[in-house]
GROMACS .gro file of C-alpha atoms in nm:
model
  126
    1GLN     CA    1  -1.201   0.826   0.430
    2SER     CA    2  -0.975   0.530   0.387
    3VAL     CA    3  -0.603   0.502   0.362
    4LEU     CA    4  -0.472   0.186   0.186
    5ARG     CA    5  -0.107   0.091   0.230
    6VAL     CA    6   0.129  -0.177   0.135
    7VAL     CA    7   0.352  -0.243   0.434
    8PHE     CA    8   0.595  -0.525   0.541
    9HIS     CA    9   0.450  -0.810   0.724
   10ASP     CA   10   0.780  -0.924   0.877
   11ARG     CA   11   0.857  -0.751   1.204
   12ARG     CA   12   1.228  -0.728   1.120
   13LEU     CA   13   1.157  -0.536   0.803
   14ARG     CA   14   0.890  -0.321   0.964
   15CYS     CA   15   1.163  -0.165   1.181
   16SER     CA   16   1.362  -0.058   0.876
   17GLU     CA   17   1.064   0.023   0.649
   18GLN     CA   18   1.153   0.378   0.568
   19GLN     CA   19   1.511   0.277   0.470
   20GLN     CA   20   1.383  -0.006   0.257
   21LEU     CA   21   1.132   0.225   0.081
   22GLU     CA   22   1.401   0.494   0.015
   23GLY     CA   23   1.628   0.232  -0.133
   24TRP     CA   24   1.341   0.117  -0.355
   25ARG     CA   25   1.271   0.480  -0.461
   26TRP     CA   26   1.637   0.532  -0.540
   27SER     CA   27   1.650   0.219  -0.767
   28ARG     CA   28   1.317   0.292  -0.938
   29PRO     CA   29   1.296   0.672  -0.973
   30GLY     CA   30   0.947   0.798  -1.072
   31ASP     CA   31   0.773   0.463  -0.994
   32ARG     CA   32   0.514   0.401  -0.714
   33ILE     CA   33   0.466   0.081  -0.512
   34LEU     CA   34   0.083   0.122  -0.495
   35ASP     CA   35  -0.173   0.279  -0.722
   36ILE     CA   36  -0.554   0.273  -0.752
   37ASP     CA   37  -0.687   0.130  -1.076
   38ILE     CA   38  -0.958   0.404  -1.120
   39PRO     CA   39  -1.138   0.238  -1.422
   40LEU     CA   40  -1.206  -0.075  -1.232
   41SER     CA   41  -1.299   0.085  -0.895
   42VAL     CA   42  -1.660   0.159  -0.803
   43GLY     CA   43  -1.798   0.423  -0.566
   44ILE     CA   44  -1.480   0.588  -0.462
   45LEU     CA   45  -1.454   0.963  -0.443
   46GLU     CA   46  -1.155   1.197  -0.458
   47PRO     CA   47  -0.872   0.936  -0.491
   48GLN     CA   48  -0.549   1.090  -0.363
   49ILE     CA   49  -0.210   0.972  -0.463
   50HIS     CA   50   0.064   1.151  -0.272
   51PRO     CA   51   0.391   1.181  -0.467
   52THR     CA   52   0.603   1.132  -0.154
   53LEU     CA   53   0.407   0.829  -0.011
   54LEU     CA   54   0.492   0.566  -0.261
   55ASN     CA   55   0.313   0.281  -0.069
   56ALA     CA   56  -0.010   0.457   0.021
   57VAL     CA   57  -0.322   0.588  -0.144
   58GLU     CA   58  -0.629   0.763   0.010
   59PHE     CA   59  -0.990   0.795  -0.100
   60LEU     CA   60  -1.334   0.896   0.018
   61TRP     CA   61  -1.639   0.668  -0.013
   62ASP     CA   62  -2.004   0.659   0.092
   63PRO     CA   63  -2.074   0.369   0.327
   64CYS     CA   64  -2.437   0.353   0.209
   65ARG     CA   65  -2.340   0.267  -0.144
   66ARG     CA   66  -2.163  -0.030  -0.300
   67THR     CA   67  -1.791   0.050  -0.322
   68SER     CA   68  -1.494  -0.143  -0.438
   69VAL     CA   69  -1.133  -0.032  -0.490
   70PHE     CA   70  -0.897  -0.205  -0.720
   71VAL     CA   71  -0.524  -0.151  -0.660
   72GLN     CA   72  -0.202  -0.215  -0.856
   73VAL     CA   73   0.110  -0.324  -0.661
   74HIS     CA   74   0.416  -0.232  -0.874
   75CYS     CA   75   0.688  -0.419  -0.682
   76ILE     CA   76   0.763  -0.782  -0.628
   77SER     CA   77   0.834  -0.961  -0.308
   78THR     CA   78   1.193  -1.052  -0.395
   79GLU     CA   79   1.284  -0.687  -0.441
   80PHE     CA   80   1.338  -0.654  -0.070
   81THR     CA   81   1.548  -0.987  -0.019
   82LEU     CA   82   1.914  -0.984   0.043
   83ARG     CA   83   2.002  -1.190  -0.277
   84LYS     CA   84   1.842  -1.073  -0.590
   85ASN     CA   85   1.952  -1.355  -0.823
   86GLY     CA   86   1.618  -1.543  -0.828
   87GLY     CA   87   1.493  -1.839  -0.626
   88GLU     CA   88   1.440  -1.647  -0.312
   89LYS     CA   89   1.129  -1.692  -0.112
   90GLY     CA   90   1.041  -1.322  -0.115
   91VAL     CA   91   0.906  -1.111   0.160
   92PRO     CA   92   0.536  -1.110   0.243
   93PHE     CA   93   0.362  -0.776   0.222
   94ARG     CA   94   0.049  -0.679   0.411
   95LEU     CA   95  -0.215  -0.483   0.233
   96GLN     CA   96  -0.373  -0.272   0.510
   97ILE     CA   97  -0.674  -0.039   0.494
   98ASP     CA   98  -0.758   0.203   0.771
   99THR     CA   99  -1.098   0.379   0.767
  100PHE     CA  100  -1.172   0.707   0.947
  101GLY     CA  101  -1.498   0.899   0.996
  102ALA     CA  102  -1.516   1.279   0.987
  103GLY     CA  103  -1.399   1.443   1.301
  104GLY     CA  104  -1.563   1.741   1.460
  105ARG     CA  105  -1.436   2.090   1.449
  106GLY     CA  106  -1.067   2.080   1.527
  107ASP     CA  107  -1.092   1.711   1.631
  108PRO     CA  108  -0.890   1.441   1.461
  109PRO     CA  109  -1.075   1.192   1.240
  110GLU     CA  110  -1.234   0.910   1.429
  111HIS     CA  111  -1.070   0.572   1.355
  112LEU     CA  112  -1.355   0.332   1.254
  113HIS     CA  113  -1.197   0.017   1.122
  114SER     CA  114  -0.880  -0.144   1.011
  115ALA     CA  115  -0.826  -0.462   0.805
  116SER     CA  116  -0.535  -0.633   0.639
  117CYS     CA  117  -0.435  -0.929   0.440
  118LEU     CA  118  -0.111  -1.100   0.360
  119VAL     CA  119   0.010  -1.087  -0.004
  120LYS     CA  120   0.314  -1.196  -0.201
  121VAL     CA  121   0.370  -1.051  -0.548
  122PHE     CA  122   0.570  -1.249  -0.808
  123LYS     CA  123   0.635  -1.206  -1.177
  124VAL     CA  124   0.549  -1.497  -1.405
  125PRO     CA  125   0.879  -1.648  -1.537
  126GLY     CA  126   0.963  -1.552  -1.888
   0.00000   0.00000   0.00000
């Protein structure tokens, strides 16, 4: 099982991540920050998109088969800057994936691997 999340890379914003996400939820009701693009993804099973976790998705996959997951990030980096009048540098996001193996009876799942990459999301002008 893997959990894929969009989180803030900046340590200052990580401390206030929940408040930032709640502010985003309030300004964009019904929208999500992260989704799985199911038609483009290969080899993933049981994708789960929790309605309360706007920045996370989960899925199962078989490590013996070719697997790829395509995601859509629905917010831009400047939505979390202080000034929203354009020209801001924007905050970097981190796309992080944590993979867990099946735990035994009553045991928590075993953490197998984590990976992340830095991303900035911008809209093309016009």
